Short mmCIF file of C-alpha atoms in Angstrom, two decimals:
data_model
loop_
_atom_site.label_atom_id
_atom_site.label_comp_id
_atom_site.label_asym_id
_atom_site.label_seq_id
_atom_site.Cartn_x
_atom_site.Cartn_y
_atom_site.Cartn_z
CA UNK A 1 64.33 133.21 123.89
CA UNK A 2 67.60 134.93 122.75
CA UNK A 3 68.63 133.76 126.48
CA UNK A 4 67.78 130.20 125.21
CA UNK A 5 69.36 131.21 121.76
CA UNK A 6 72.78 132.06 123.30
CA UNK A 7 72.32 128.98 125.91
CA UNK A 8 72.40 126.68 122.81
CA UNK A 9 74.91 128.14 120.84
CA UNK A 10 77.38 127.88 123.74
CA UNK A 11 76.46 124.28 123.73
CA UNK A 12 77.11 123.53 120.25
CA UNK A 13 80.97 124.71 120.58
CA UNK A 14 81.27 123.89 123.95
CA UNK A 15 80.32 120.04 122.25
CA UNK A 16 83.68 119.01 120.56
CA UNK A 17 85.30 120.57 123.95
CA UNK A 18 84.09 117.68 125.16
CA UNK A 19 84.61 115.08 123.31
CA UNK A 20 87.75 115.53 123.52
CA UNK A 21 87.80 115.72 127.55
CA UNK A 22 85.52 112.31 127.12
CA UNK A 23 88.16 111.12 124.54
CA UNK A 24 91.21 111.49 126.69
CA UNK A 25 89.86 109.74 129.51
CA UNK A 26 89.55 106.25 127.85
CA UNK A 27 91.68 106.28 125.08
CA UNK A 28 95.15 107.23 124.21
CA UNK A 29 96.24 108.66 120.61
CA UNK A 30 93.85 107.14 117.74
CA UNK A 31 95.41 106.97 114.93
CA UNK A 32 93.93 105.84 111.21
CA UNK A 33 95.85 104.90 108.17
CA UNK A 34 94.98 103.31 104.57
CA UNK A 35 96.87 100.49 103.13
CA UNK A 36 97.35 101.46 100.23
CA UNK A 37 97.39 104.87 100.49
CA UNK A 38 97.75 105.49 96.37
CA UNK A 39 95.69 102.55 94.47
CA UNK A 40 94.55 103.04 90.86
CA UNK A 41 90.27 104.32 89.50
CA UNK A 42 88.40 100.93 90.66
CA UNK A 43 90.89 99.16 93.54
CA UNK A 44 90.51 98.25 96.92
CA UNK A 45 92.41 99.68 100.05
CA UNK A 46 91.80 99.42 103.91
CA UNK A 47 90.83 102.39 106.32
CA UNK A 48 92.34 100.80 109.49
CA UNK A 49 91.19 103.12 112.63
CA UNK A 50 93.73 102.14 115.85
CA UNK A 51 92.28 103.19 119.78
CA UNK A 52 94.48 102.46 122.62
CA UNK A 53 92.06 102.03 125.40
CA UNK A 54 93.71 103.44 128.43
CA UNK A 55 93.71 100.41 131.17
CA UNK A 56 89.79 99.75 133.02
CA UNK A 57 88.12 101.37 130.26
CA UNK A 58 86.12 99.72 127.01
CA UNK A 59 84.01 100.16 124.51
CA UNK A 60 81.68 98.29 122.88
CA UNK A 61 80.59 96.23 119.50
CA UNK A 62 79.16 97.35 117.05
CA UNK A 63 76.56 94.07 118.01
CA UNK A 64 76.86 94.29 121.55
CA UNK A 65 74.69 91.69 122.42
CA UNK A 66 73.23 92.92 125.31
CA UNK A 67 70.97 96.21 125.95
CA UNK A 68 73.61 97.41 128.82
CA UNK A 69 75.81 99.91 125.80
CA UNK A 70 75.69 101.52 123.19
CA UNK A 71 77.00 99.95 119.91
CA UNK A 72 80.22 101.55 118.59
CA UNK A 73 78.99 102.50 114.96
CA UNK A 74 81.12 104.03 111.79
CA UNK A 75 79.26 106.82 109.89
CA UNK A 76 80.97 106.97 106.22
CA UNK A 77 82.02 110.44 105.14
CA UNK A 78 80.43 111.04 101.76
CA UNK A 79 82.95 111.16 99.24
CA UNK A 80 82.15 110.90 95.18
CA UNK A 81 83.23 108.01 93.64
CA UNK A 82 84.37 106.51 97.36
CA UNK A 83 82.35 103.22 98.56
CA UNK A 84 82.55 101.61 102.10
CA UNK A 85 82.42 98.28 103.13
CA UNK A 86 81.18 97.61 106.60
CA UNK A 87 83.60 97.73 109.70
CA UNK A 88 85.64 94.54 110.75
CA UNK A 89 85.98 94.59 114.09
CA UNK A 90 88.15 92.39 116.70
CA UNK A 91 87.04 89.33 117.30
CA UNK A 92 85.48 90.41 121.59
CA UNK A 93 85.87 89.97 124.77
CA UNK A 94 82.25 88.84 126.08
CA UNK A 95 81.76 90.52 130.01
CA UNK A 96 78.43 89.16 131.83
CA UNK A 97 76.85 88.31 128.27
CA UNK A 98 77.86 91.59 126.74
CA UNK A 99 80.73 92.30 123.92
CA UNK A 100 83.26 94.50 124.28
CA UNK A 101 86.60 95.43 123.13
CA UNK A 102 89.44 96.53 125.11
CA UNK A 103 92.96 97.23 124.82
CA UNK A 104 94.37 98.18 121.34
CA UNK A 105 90.86 98.05 119.45
CA UNK A 106 91.90 97.35 115.41
CA UNK A 107 88.82 98.22 113.17
CA UNK A 108 89.04 98.25 109.70
CA UNK A 109 87.02 99.18 106.59
CA UNK A 110 87.65 98.27 103.78
CA UNK A 111 86.83 100.58 100.77
CA UNK A 112 86.25 100.93 97.45
CA UNK A 113 86.76 103.21 93.74
CA UNK A 114 84.50 103.69 90.93
CA UNK A 115 86.55 103.12 87.71
CA UNK A 116 86.26 106.40 86.77
CA UNK A 117 87.74 108.24 90.34
CA UNK A 118 90.60 109.92 90.42
CA UNK A 119 92.52 112.75 92.19
CA UNK A 120 92.98 112.62 95.83
CA UNK A 121 89.94 112.70 98.77
CA UNK A 122 89.73 111.71 102.40
CA UNK A 123 88.12 109.63 102.97
CA UNK A 124 86.94 108.19 106.27
CA UNK A 125 83.93 109.21 108.83
CA UNK A 126 82.67 109.39 111.74
CA UNK A 127 83.11 106.60 114.83
CA UNK A 128 80.38 107.16 117.57
CA UNK A 129 81.88 104.97 120.86
CA UNK A 130 80.56 104.63 124.10
CA UNK A 131 83.00 104.21 126.74
CA UNK A 132 83.15 102.61 130.10
CA UNK A 133 84.74 100.91 132.86
CA UNK A 134 83.60 99.37 136.17
CA UNK A 135 82.75 103.26 138.08
CA UNK A 136 80.60 103.56 134.52
CA UNK A 137 80.05 105.17 131.17
CA UNK A 138 80.79 108.74 130.02
CA UNK A 139 78.47 110.09 127.03
CA UNK A 140 78.70 108.92 124.22
CA UNK A 141 80.99 110.10 121.94
CA UNK A 142 82.55 110.70 118.07
CA UNK A 143 85.68 110.71 116.83
CA UNK A 144 86.22 112.09 113.75
CA UNK A 145 88.67 110.47 111.76
CA UNK A 146 90.03 110.09 108.31
CA UNK A 147 93.13 110.35 105.67
CA UNK A 148 94.04 110.98 102.45
CA UNK A 149 93.33 108.98 99.74
CA UNK A 150 95.33 109.38 95.94
CA UNK A 151 93.28 107.93 92.57
CA UNK A 152 95.01 107.55 89.86
CA UNK A 153 97.47 105.19 88.34
CA UNK A 154 99.87 102.62 89.96
#
């Protein structure tokens, strides 16, 4: 039993490093930005993820259209007074009937804050992707992405 628990603990500690290696194989530096960075209570902003895919690699659309690849899924980080809209993906490339994204992929997430919200919060979440090339697919991994948002009088 102790051996099994020890092995599980090692796997859990190795998971972030493995995800980083997978990301490094298929992507350049992923960036996150908010525009605007400071909004009034009750205001809106847009969270933008820019993912530069390495040549030959792609990720799947949120709605791939076939069961070949796993959809890209954004799971928002829960923040009091913050509501996330549905992610907006760029127009996909259709490859063998499947919707994919290649090159520089820009995903936008609308963000709205409550009228009584104030202070600085971190908005973002996890973006689960599966990257593939002509040789095959990497195991799915999650990018942890976020940016600070200042809520106050404009």
